Amino acid sequence: MNTITIGVLLPSSTILPMGKDFERALKHELQEKLAENDFAIELIPEFIGQGSKMAVEEAINKLIGYHRVDAVTGVLSNQVAMEIAEKFEKHHIPFLLNNIGEHVPNPHRFNPYTFINSIHSWQQIWSLGYWAVHTFGKRGMFVASIYDAGYSFSNMLKLGMEAADSQSVMSFSIAQLQHDNKTANPKDVFKHIAEFRPDFIFGAFCGGEASEFLQEYVHSGYYKQIPLLALPFLLQPFDGRAQEITVYTAVTTTLDMENVQPIIGELNTNSPFNELGSATGSVLAEALRNKGSRSLKEAISEARAYSIRGALQIDSSQPGRANYVYLVKNTYSGDGHTIHMAVQSALETVDITDDELMKSMEGPTSGWGNPYLGV
C-alpha cells in the first residue's frame, strides 16, 4: 500500500471553526473517494493561528524538513501565499491553498507548484460594484469594521464601479474598535451614510458586527431607501423588529444559471471552509487515482475534479478563469435560517489580466495576512 503524507495548515478563528470545518471535510472526502484504492493517507495538521507569514513559514519548514510531506494544503490568504510560494518550487512539493479570495492573487507571484482553490470574493465584489452603478447610480459607499477593511474589498468595489462609469464616486466609513478592543461599533458608520447619502452601500461586516449593522440599518430606516450589497458573511441573525430587508450578494461558480439556483442556499449560507475542504479532497483524490508514473504536481495540475461550485479551476496562473458571477437577492427579517435566496442574473465579471486590476496589484497593499474570519 502506498502512503501519501499531506501537511494541512489550519488557522484559528473566534467567528467560525474554519480550520476544523476544512480538516473534517478534507478527511471525509479523501476517505470516501479513495476507499477502494491502494492508498494510505496520512494527514499532518499544523496550526498557524491567525495565519501570519511567520507562523506559516514555521509550519511549512516543519512539514517539509521534518515530516517530509508529499504535498501541503490548508487555509491561508493569497497575501501570505504569494510570499511563501517559492518554498514549494524550491522543494518540488505541490501546494494547494484555500481561501475565500480576500486578497487578489497575483499570478506573477505564484509558480507551477502552487494551486488555488477559492470562491474568489475579489471577483464577486468587482461584479457587484459594476452592477450597482448601472442599476442604482454612481455614488456608492463602502462601510466596514476596521478588520474587514484590511482586505481587497474596497479596492475591488472601486474598480468595478469605475469600469461601469469613470465618473463614479466611492466614499467610505470604517467603524473603529470599541473600548474592549475586540469588536468595532457598526453604528459609527451611519452618521457618514447620512452625510454622503449614497445611491447604494456595500457592507463589509461579519459575525456579531454584522448583526449589529443590520439591526441599525433597519432602525435608521435606510433599509427602505438605500440598497445594500455585501458578501454572504453579512447574512447573520439580527433583531429586525419583523421588518423584511433585502441584501444583494453574489456567487462565483462554473455552473450555468439553471444549475446554480437549486444549490444557492448551500453556497451562500454554509461554511465556505467546509466546501473548500471537500473540494480540495476531490482534487487530491482525483490526482492520486490517476497519478500513475507522473509526479504528484503533474497529477494535481491535470486533475479534473468537481465540487458544489462545478468544475474546479485551480491553476494559479489564471485564478478566476471560467467563472460565472451571479447576482443573488437575499430577503429575510432577521432569522438567518429562513433567508429566501434567488439568483437574479449573470453579472459582468473581471479577468485577472484586466489592465486596471493588474495596475492595482502592483501598487501598495494591505498588511493584513490572516485569512478572512481568521481572528
Coordinates of N, CA, C and O in Angstrom, one line a residue, residues 155-298:
N155 N -11.1 48.1 -2.7 CA -10.4 48.4 -3.9 C -11.2 47.7 -5.1 O -11.3 48.3 -6.2
M156 N -11.7 46.5 -4.9 CA -12.4 45.8 -5.9 C -13.7 46.5 -6.2 O -14.2 46.5 -7.3
L157 N -14.4 46.9 -5.2 CA -15.7 47.7 -5.4 C -15.4 48.9 -6.2 O -16.1 49.2 -7.1
K158 N -14.4 49.6 -5.9 CA -14.0 50.9 -6.6 C -13.7 50.6 -8.0 O -14.1 51.3 -9.0
L159 N -12.9 49.5 -8.3 CA -12.5 49.2 -9.7 C -13.8 48.8 -10.5 O -13.9 49.1 -11.7
G160 N -14.7 48.0 -9.9 CA -15.9 47.6 -10.6 C -16.8 48.8 -10.9 O -17.4 48.9 -12.0
M161 N -16.9 49.7 -9.9 CA -17.7 51.0 -10.2 C -17.1 51.8 -11.3 O -17.8 52.3 -12.2
E162 N -15.8 52.0 -11.3 CA -15.1 52.8 -12.3 C -15.2 52.2 -13.7 O -15.2 52.9 -14.7
A163 N -15.2 50.8 -13.7 CA -15.4 50.2 -15.0 C -16.7 50.4 -15.6 O -16.9 50.5 -16.8
A164 N -17.7 50.6 -14.7 CA -19.1 50.9 -15.2 C -19.3 52.3 -15.6 O -20.0 52.6 -16.5
D165 N -18.6 53.2 -14.8 CA -18.7 54.7 -15.1 C -17.5 55.3 -14.5 O -17.3 55.3 -13.3
S166 N -16.6 55.9 -15.4 CA -15.4 56.5 -14.9 C -15.7 57.7 -14.0 O -14.8 58.1 -13.2
Q167 N -16.9 58.2 -14.0 CA -17.2 59.4 -13.1 C -17.9 58.9 -11.8 O -18.3 59.8 -11.0
S168 N -17.9 57.6 -11.5 CA -18.5 57.1 -10.3 C -17.6 57.6 -9.1 O -16.4 57.8 -9.2
V169 N -18.3 57.6 -7.9 CA -17.6 58.1 -6.7 C -17.9 57.1 -5.6 O -19.0 56.7 -5.3
M170 N -16.8 56.7 -4.9 CA -17.0 55.8 -3.8 C -16.5 56.5 -2.5 O -15.3 56.8 -2.4
S171 N -17.3 56.7 -1.6 CA -16.9 57.2 -0.2 C -16.8 56.0 0.7 O -17.2 54.8 0.3
F172 N -16.3 56.2 1.9 CA -16.2 55.1 2.8 C -16.2 55.5 4.2 O -16.0 56.7 4.5
S173 N -16.6 54.6 5.1 CA -16.6 54.8 6.5 C -16.2 53.6 7.3 O -16.8 52.5 7.0
I174 N -15.2 53.7 8.1 CA -14.7 52.5 8.8 C -15.0 52.6 10.3 O -14.7 53.6 11.0
A175 N -15.7 51.6 10.8 CA -16.1 51.5 12.3 C -14.8 51.2 13.1 O -14.1 50.2 12.8
Q176 N -14.5 52.0 14.1 CA -13.3 51.8 14.9 C -13.6 50.8 16.0 O -14.8 50.5 16.3
L177 N -12.5 50.3 16.6 CA -12.6 49.4 17.7 C -13.3 50.0 18.9 O -13.0 51.2 19.1
Q178 N -14.0 49.3 19.6 CA -14.6 49.8 20.9 C -13.6 49.7 22.0 O -12.5 49.2 21.8
H179 N -14.1 50.1 23.2 CA -13.2 50.2 24.3 C -12.5 48.8 24.7 O -11.4 48.8 25.2
D180 N -13.3 47.8 24.5 CA -12.7 46.4 24.8 C -11.7 45.9 23.8 O -11.1 44.9 24.0
N181 N -11.5 46.7 22.7 CA -10.5 46.4 21.7 C -10.7 45.0 21.0 O -9.8 44.4 20.5
K182 N -12.0 44.5 21.1 CA -12.3 43.2 20.4 C -13.1 43.4 19.2 O -12.9 42.7 18.2
T183 N -14.1 44.2 19.3 CA -15.0 44.4 18.1 C -15.2 45.9 17.9 O -15.0 46.7 18.7
A184 N -15.7 46.2 16.6 CA -16.0 47.5 16.2 C -17.4 47.8 16.5 O -18.2 46.9 16.7
N185 N -17.8 49.1 16.5 CA -19.2 49.5 16.7 C -19.7 49.9 15.3 O -19.5 51.1 14.9
P186 N -20.5 49.1 14.7 CA -21.0 49.4 13.3 C -21.9 50.6 13.3 O -22.1 51.2 12.2
K187 N -22.4 51.0 14.4 CA -23.3 52.2 14.4 C -22.5 53.5 14.0 O -23.1 54.5 13.5
D188 N -21.2 53.4 14.1 CA -20.3 54.6 13.8 C -20.5 55.0 12.4 O -20.4 56.2 12.0
V189 N -20.8 54.1 11.5 CA -20.8 54.4 10.0 C -22.0 55.2 9.6 O -22.0 55.8 8.5
F190 N -23.1 55.1 10.4 CA -24.4 55.6 9.9 C -24.4 57.2 9.9 O -25.1 57.7 9.1
K191 N -23.6 57.8 10.7 CA -23.5 59.3 10.6 C -22.9 59.7 9.3 O -23.3 60.7 8.7
H192 N -22.0 58.9 8.8 CA -21.3 59.2 7.5 C -22.3 58.8 6.3 O -22.2 59.5 5.3
I193 N -23.1 57.8 6.5 CA -24.1 57.5 5.5 C -25.0 58.7 5.3 O -25.4 59.1 4.2
A194 N -25.4 59.2 6.5 CA -26.4 60.4 6.5 C -25.8 61.6 5.8 O -26.5 62.3 5.1
E195 N -24.5 61.8 5.9 CA -23.8 62.9 5.2 C -23.6 62.7 3.7 O -23.9 63.6 3.0
F196 N -23.3 61.5 3.3 CA -23.0 61.2 1.9 C -24.2 60.9 1.1 O -24.3 61.2 -0.1
R197 N -25.2 60.3 1.7 CA -26.4 59.9 1.0 C -26.1 59.1 -0.3 O -26.5 59.6 -1.4
P198 N -25.5 58.0 -0.2 CA -25.1 57.2 -1.4 C -26.3 56.6 -2.1 O -27.4 56.5 -1.5
D199 N -26.0 56.2 -3.4 CA -27.1 55.5 -4.1 C -27.2 54.0 -3.7 O -28.2 53.4 -3.9
F200 N -26.1 53.5 -3.1 CA -26.0 52.2 -2.6 C -24.9 52.0 -1.6 O -24.0 52.8 -1.6
I201 N -25.0 51.0 -0.8 CA -24.0 50.7 0.3 C -23.4 49.3 0.1 O -24.2 48.4 -0.2
F202 N -22.1 49.2 0.3 CA -21.5 47.8 0.4 C -21.1 47.7 1.8 O -20.3 48.5 2.3
G203 N -21.7 46.7 2.5 CA -21.4 46.5 4.0 C -20.5 45.3 4.2 O -20.8 44.2 3.8
A204 N -19.3 45.6 4.7 CA -18.3 44.5 5.0 C -18.2 44.3 6.5 O -17.3 44.9 7.2
F205 N -19.1 43.5 7.0 CA -19.1 43.1 8.4 C -19.3 41.6 8.5 O -19.9 41.0 7.5
C206 N -18.9 41.0 9.6 CA -19.2 39.6 9.8 C -19.5 39.3 11.3 O -19.2 40.1 12.1
G207 N -20.0 38.1 11.6 CA -20.2 37.7 12.9 C -21.2 38.7 13.7 O -22.2 39.2 13.1
G208 N -20.9 39.0 14.9 CA -21.7 39.8 15.7 C -21.8 41.2 15.2 O -22.8 41.9 15.3
E209 N -20.7 41.7 14.6 CA -20.7 43.1 14.0 C -21.7 43.2 12.8 O -22.4 44.2 12.7
A210 N -21.9 42.1 12.1 CA -22.9 42.1 11.0 C -24.3 42.2 11.6 O -25.1 42.9 11.0
S211 N -24.6 41.5 12.6 CA -25.9 41.5 13.2 C -26.2 42.9 13.7 O -27.3 43.5 13.5
E212 N -25.2 43.6 14.4 CA -25.4 44.9 14.9 C -25.6 45.9 13.7 O -26.4 46.8 13.8
F213 N -24.9 45.7 12.6 CA -25.0 46.6 11.5 C -26.4 46.5 10.9 O -27.1 47.5 10.6
L214 N -26.9 45.3 10.7 CA -28.2 45.1 10.1 C -29.3 45.6 11.0 O -30.3 46.2 10.5
Q215 N -29.1 45.5 12.3 CA -30.1 46.0 13.2 C -30.2 47.5 13.1 O -31.3 48.1 13.0
E216 N -29.1 48.2 13.0 CA -29.1 49.6 12.8 C -29.6 50.1 11.4 O -30.2 51.1 11.3
Y217 N -29.3 49.3 10.4 CA -29.8 49.5 9.1 C -31.3 49.6 9.0 O -31.9 50.4 8.4
V218 N -31.9 48.7 9.8 CA -33.4 48.7 9.9 C -33.9 49.9 10.8 O -34.8 50.6 10.4
H219 N -33.2 50.0 11.9 CA -33.6 51.1 12.9 C -33.6 52.5 12.3 O -34.4 53.3 12.5
S220 N -32.5 52.7 11.4 CA -32.3 54.0 10.8 C -33.3 54.3 9.7 O -33.5 55.4 9.3
G221 N -34.0 53.2 9.2 CA -34.9 53.4 8.1 C -34.2 53.3 6.7 O -34.9 53.4 5.7
Y222 N -32.9 53.2 6.7 CA -32.2 53.1 5.4 C -32.5 51.9 4.6 O -32.3 51.9 3.4
Y223 N -33.0 50.9 5.3 CA -33.4 49.6 4.5 C -34.5 49.9 3.5 O -34.7 49.1 2.5
K224 N -35.2 51.0 3.7 CA -36.3 51.4 2.7 C -35.8 52.4 1.6 O -36.4 52.6 0.7
Q225 N -34.6 52.9 1.9 CA -34.1 54.0 1.0 C -32.8 53.7 0.2 O -32.7 54.1 -0.9
I226 N -31.9 52.9 0.8 CA -30.6 52.7 0.2 C -30.3 51.2 0.0 O -30.2 50.5 1.0
P227 N -30.2 50.7 -1.2 CA -29.9 49.3 -1.4 C -28.6 48.9 -0.8 O -27.6 49.6 -0.7
L228 N -28.5 47.6 -0.3 CA -27.4 47.1 0.4 C -26.8 45.9 -0.3 O -27.5 45.0 -0.6
L229 N -25.5 46.0 -0.5 CA -24.7 44.9 -1.1 C -23.7 44.4 -0.1 O -23.3 45.1 0.8
A230 N -23.3 43.1 -0.3 CA -22.4 42.5 0.7 C -21.9 41.2 0.3 O -22.4 40.6 -0.7
L231 N -20.9 40.7 1.0 CA -20.5 39.3 0.9 C -21.6 38.5 1.8 O -22.2 39.1 2.6
P232 N -21.7 37.2 1.5 CA -22.7 36.4 2.3 C -22.5 36.4 3.8 O -23.4 36.1 4.6
F233 N -21.3 36.8 4.3 CA -21.0 36.8 5.7 C -21.8 37.8 6.5 O -21.8 37.8 7.7
L234 N -22.4 38.8 5.7 CA -23.2 39.8 6.4 C -24.5 39.2 6.8 O -25.2 39.7 7.7
L235 N -24.9 38.0 6.2 CA -26.3 37.5 6.4 C -26.3 36.7 7.8 O -26.4 35.5 7.9
Q236 N -26.3 37.5 8.8 CA -26.4 37.0 10.2 C -27.8 37.2 10.8 O -28.5 38.1 10.4
P237 N -28.2 36.4 11.8 CA -29.4 36.7 12.5 C -29.3 38.1 13.2 O -28.3 38.5 13.7
F238 N -30.4 38.8 13.2 CA -30.4 40.1 13.8 C -31.9 40.5 14.2 O -32.8 39.9 13.8
D239 N -32.0 41.5 15.1 CA -33.3 41.9 15.5 C -33.8 43.0 14.5 O -33.6 44.1 14.6
G240 N -34.6 42.5 13.6 CA -35.2 43.3 12.5 C -36.5 43.9 12.9 O -37.1 44.6 12.0
R241 N -37.0 43.6 14.1 CA -38.3 44.1 14.5 C -39.4 43.7 13.5 O -40.3 44.6 13.1
A242 N -39.2 42.5 13.0 CA -40.2 41.9 12.0 C -40.2 42.7 10.6 O -41.1 42.4 9.8
Q243 N -39.2 43.5 10.4 CA -39.1 44.2 9.1 C -38.3 43.4 8.1 O -37.3 42.8 8.5
E244 N -38.8 43.3 6.9 CA -38.1 42.5 5.9 C -37.1 43.3 5.2 O -37.4 44.5 4.8
I245 N -35.9 42.8 5.0 CA -34.9 43.6 4.3 C -34.3 42.8 3.1 O -34.5 41.5 3.1
T246 N -33.7 43.5 2.2 CA -33.0 42.8 1.0 C -31.5 43.1 1.0 O -31.1 44.3 1.2
V247 N -30.8 42.1 0.8 CA -29.3 42.2 0.7 C -28.9 41.5 -0.6 O -29.2 40.4 -0.8
Y248 N -28.1 42.2 -1.4 CA -27.6 41.7 -2.7 C -26.2 41.1 -2.5 O -25.3 41.8 -2.0
T249 N -26.0 39.8 -2.8 CA -24.7 39.2 -2.7 C -24.5 38.6 -4.1 O -25.3 38.7 -5.0
A250 N -23.4 37.9 -4.2 CA -23.0 37.2 -5.5 C -22.4 35.9 -5.2 O -21.9 35.6 -4.1
V251 N -22.3 35.0 -6.2 CA -21.6 33.7 -6.1 C -20.8 33.6 -7.3 O -21.1 34.0 -8.4
T252 N -19.6 32.9 -7.2 CA -18.8 32.5 -8.3 C -18.9 31.0 -8.5 O -18.8 30.3 -7.5
T253 N -19.1 30.6 -9.7 CA -19.2 29.2 -10.0 C -19.0 28.9 -11.4 O -19.0 29.9 -12.3
T254 N -18.7 27.7 -11.8 CA -18.6 27.4 -13.2 C -19.9 26.8 -13.8 O -19.9 26.3 -14.9
L255 N -20.9 26.7 -12.9 CA -22.2 26.2 -13.3 C -23.0 27.2 -14.1 O -22.8 28.4 -13.9
D256 N -23.9 26.8 -14.9 CA -24.8 27.7 -15.6 C -25.9 28.1 -14.7 O -26.1 27.5 -13.6
M257 N -26.7 29.1 -15.0 CA -27.7 29.7 -14.1 C -28.7 28.7 -13.7 O -29.2 28.7 -12.6
E258 N -29.1 27.9 -14.6 CA -30.2 26.9 -14.3 C -29.8 25.9 -13.2 O -30.5 25.5 -12.4
N259 N -28.5 25.6 -13.2 CA -28.0 24.6 -12.2 C -27.5 25.2 -10.9 O -27.4 24.5 -9.9
V260 N -27.3 26.5 -10.9 CA -26.8 27.1 -9.7 C -28.0 27.5 -8.7 O -27.8 27.4 -7.5
Q261 N -29.2 27.7 -9.2 CA -30.3 28.1 -8.4 C -30.6 27.0 -7.3 O -30.8 27.4 -6.1
P262 N -30.7 25.7 -7.7 CA -31.0 24.7 -6.6 C -30.0 24.6 -5.5 O -30.4 24.2 -4.4
I263 N -28.8 25.1 -5.7 CA -27.8 24.9 -4.6 C -27.4 26.3 -4.0 O -26.4 26.3 -3.2
I264 N -28.1 27.3 -4.3 CA -27.7 28.7 -3.9 C -27.6 28.8 -2.4 O -26.8 29.5 -1.8
G265 N -28.6 28.1 -1.7 CA -28.6 28.2 -0.3 C -27.3 27.6 0.3 O -26.7 28.1 1.3
E266 N -26.9 26.5 -0.2 CA -25.7 25.8 0.3 C -24.4 26.7 0.0 O -23.5 26.8 0.8
L267 N -24.4 27.3 -1.1 CA -23.3 28.2 -1.5 C -23.2 29.4 -0.6 O -22.1 29.9 -0.3
N268 N -24.3 30.0 -0.3 CA -24.4 31.3 0.4 C -24.5 31.2 1.9 O -24.2 32.2 2.6
T269 N -24.9 30.1 2.5 CA -25.0 30.1 4.0 C -24.2 29.1 4.7 O -23.9 29.3 5.9
N270 N -23.8 28.0 4.0 CA -23.0 27.0 4.7 C -21.6 27.5 4.9 O -21.2 28.5 4.3
S271 N -20.8 26.9 5.8 CA -19.4 27.3 6.0 C -18.6 27.1 4.7 O -18.6 26.0 4.1
P272 N -18.0 28.2 4.2 CA -17.2 28.1 3.0 C -16.0 27.2 3.2 O -15.5 26.6 2.2
F273 N -15.6 27.0 4.4 CA -14.4 26.2 4.6 C -14.7 24.8 4.6 O -13.8 23.9 4.3
N274 N -15.9 24.4 4.9 CA -16.3 23.0 4.7 C -16.3 22.7 3.3 O -15.8 21.6 2.8
E275 N -16.8 23.5 2.4 CA -16.9 23.3 1.0 C -15.5 23.3 0.4 O -15.2 22.5 -0.5
L276 N -14.6 24.2 0.9 CA -13.3 24.3 0.3 C -12.5 23.0 0.7 O -11.7 22.5 -0.1
G277 N -12.7 22.5 1.9 CA -12.0 21.2 2.3 C -12.5 20.1 1.5 O -11.7 19.2 1.0
S278 N -13.8 20.0 1.2 CA -14.4 18.9 0.4 C -13.8 19.0 -1.0 O -13.4 18.0 -1.6
A279 N -13.8 20.2 -1.6 CA -13.2 20.4 -3.0 C -11.8 20.0 -3.1 O -11.4 19.4 -4.0
T280 N -11.0 20.4 -2.1 CA -9.6 20.0 -2.1 C -9.4 18.5 -2.0 O -8.5 17.9 -2.6
G281 N -10.2 17.9 -1.2 CA -10.2 16.4 -1.1 C -10.5 15.8 -2.4 O -9.9 14.8 -2.8
S282 N -11.4 16.4 -3.2 CA -11.8 15.8 -4.5 C -10.6 16.0 -5.5 O -10.3 15.1 -6.3
V283 N -9.9 17.1 -5.4 CA -8.8 17.3 -6.3 C -7.7 16.3 -6.0 O -7.1 15.7 -6.9
L284 N -7.3 16.2 -4.7 CA -6.2 15.3 -4.3 C -6.6 13.8 -4.6 O -5.7 13.1 -5.1
A285 N -7.8 13.4 -4.4 CA -8.2 12.1 -4.6 C -8.2 11.8 -6.1 O -7.7 10.7 -6.5
E286 N -8.6 12.7 -6.9 CA -8.6 12.5 -8.4 C -7.1 12.4 -8.9 O -6.8 11.6 -9.7
A287 N -6.3 13.3 -8.3 CA -4.9 13.2 -8.7 C -4.2 11.9 -8.3 O -3.4 11.3 -9.1
L288 N -4.5 11.4 -7.1 CA -3.9 10.2 -6.7 C -4.4 9.0 -7.5 O -3.6 8.1 -7.8
R289 N -5.7 9.0 -7.8 CA -6.2 7.8 -8.5 C -5.6 7.7 -9.9 O -5.5 6.6 -10.5
N290 N -5.3 8.9 -10.5 CA -4.8 8.8 -11.9 C -3.3 9.2 -12.0 O -2.9 9.5 -13.1
K291 N -2.6 9.2 -10.9 CA -1.2 9.6 -10.9 C -0.3 8.8 -11.8 O 0.5 9.3 -12.6
G292 N -0.4 7.5 -11.7 CA 0.5 6.6 -12.5 C 2.0 6.9 -12.2 O 2.3 7.0 -11.0
S293 N 2.8 7.1 -13.2 CA 4.2 7.3 -13.0 C 4.5 8.8 -12.9 O 5.7 9.2 -12.8
R294 N 3.5 9.6 -13.1 CA 3.8 11.1 -13.0 C 4.1 11.6 -11.6 O 3.8 10.9 -10.7
S295 N 4.6 12.8 -11.6 CA 4.8 13.4 -10.3 C 3.5 13.8 -9.7 O 2.5 14.0 -10.5
L296 N 3.4 14.0 -8.4 CA 2.1 14.4 -7.8 C 1.7 15.8 -8.3 O 0.6 16.1 -8.5
K297 N 2.7 16.7 -8.5 CA 2.4 18.0 -9.0 C 1.8 17.9 -10.4 O 0.8 18.6 -10.6
E298 N 2.3 17.1 -11.2 CA 1.7 16.9 -12.6 C 0.3 16.4 -12.5 O -0.6 16.8 -13.2

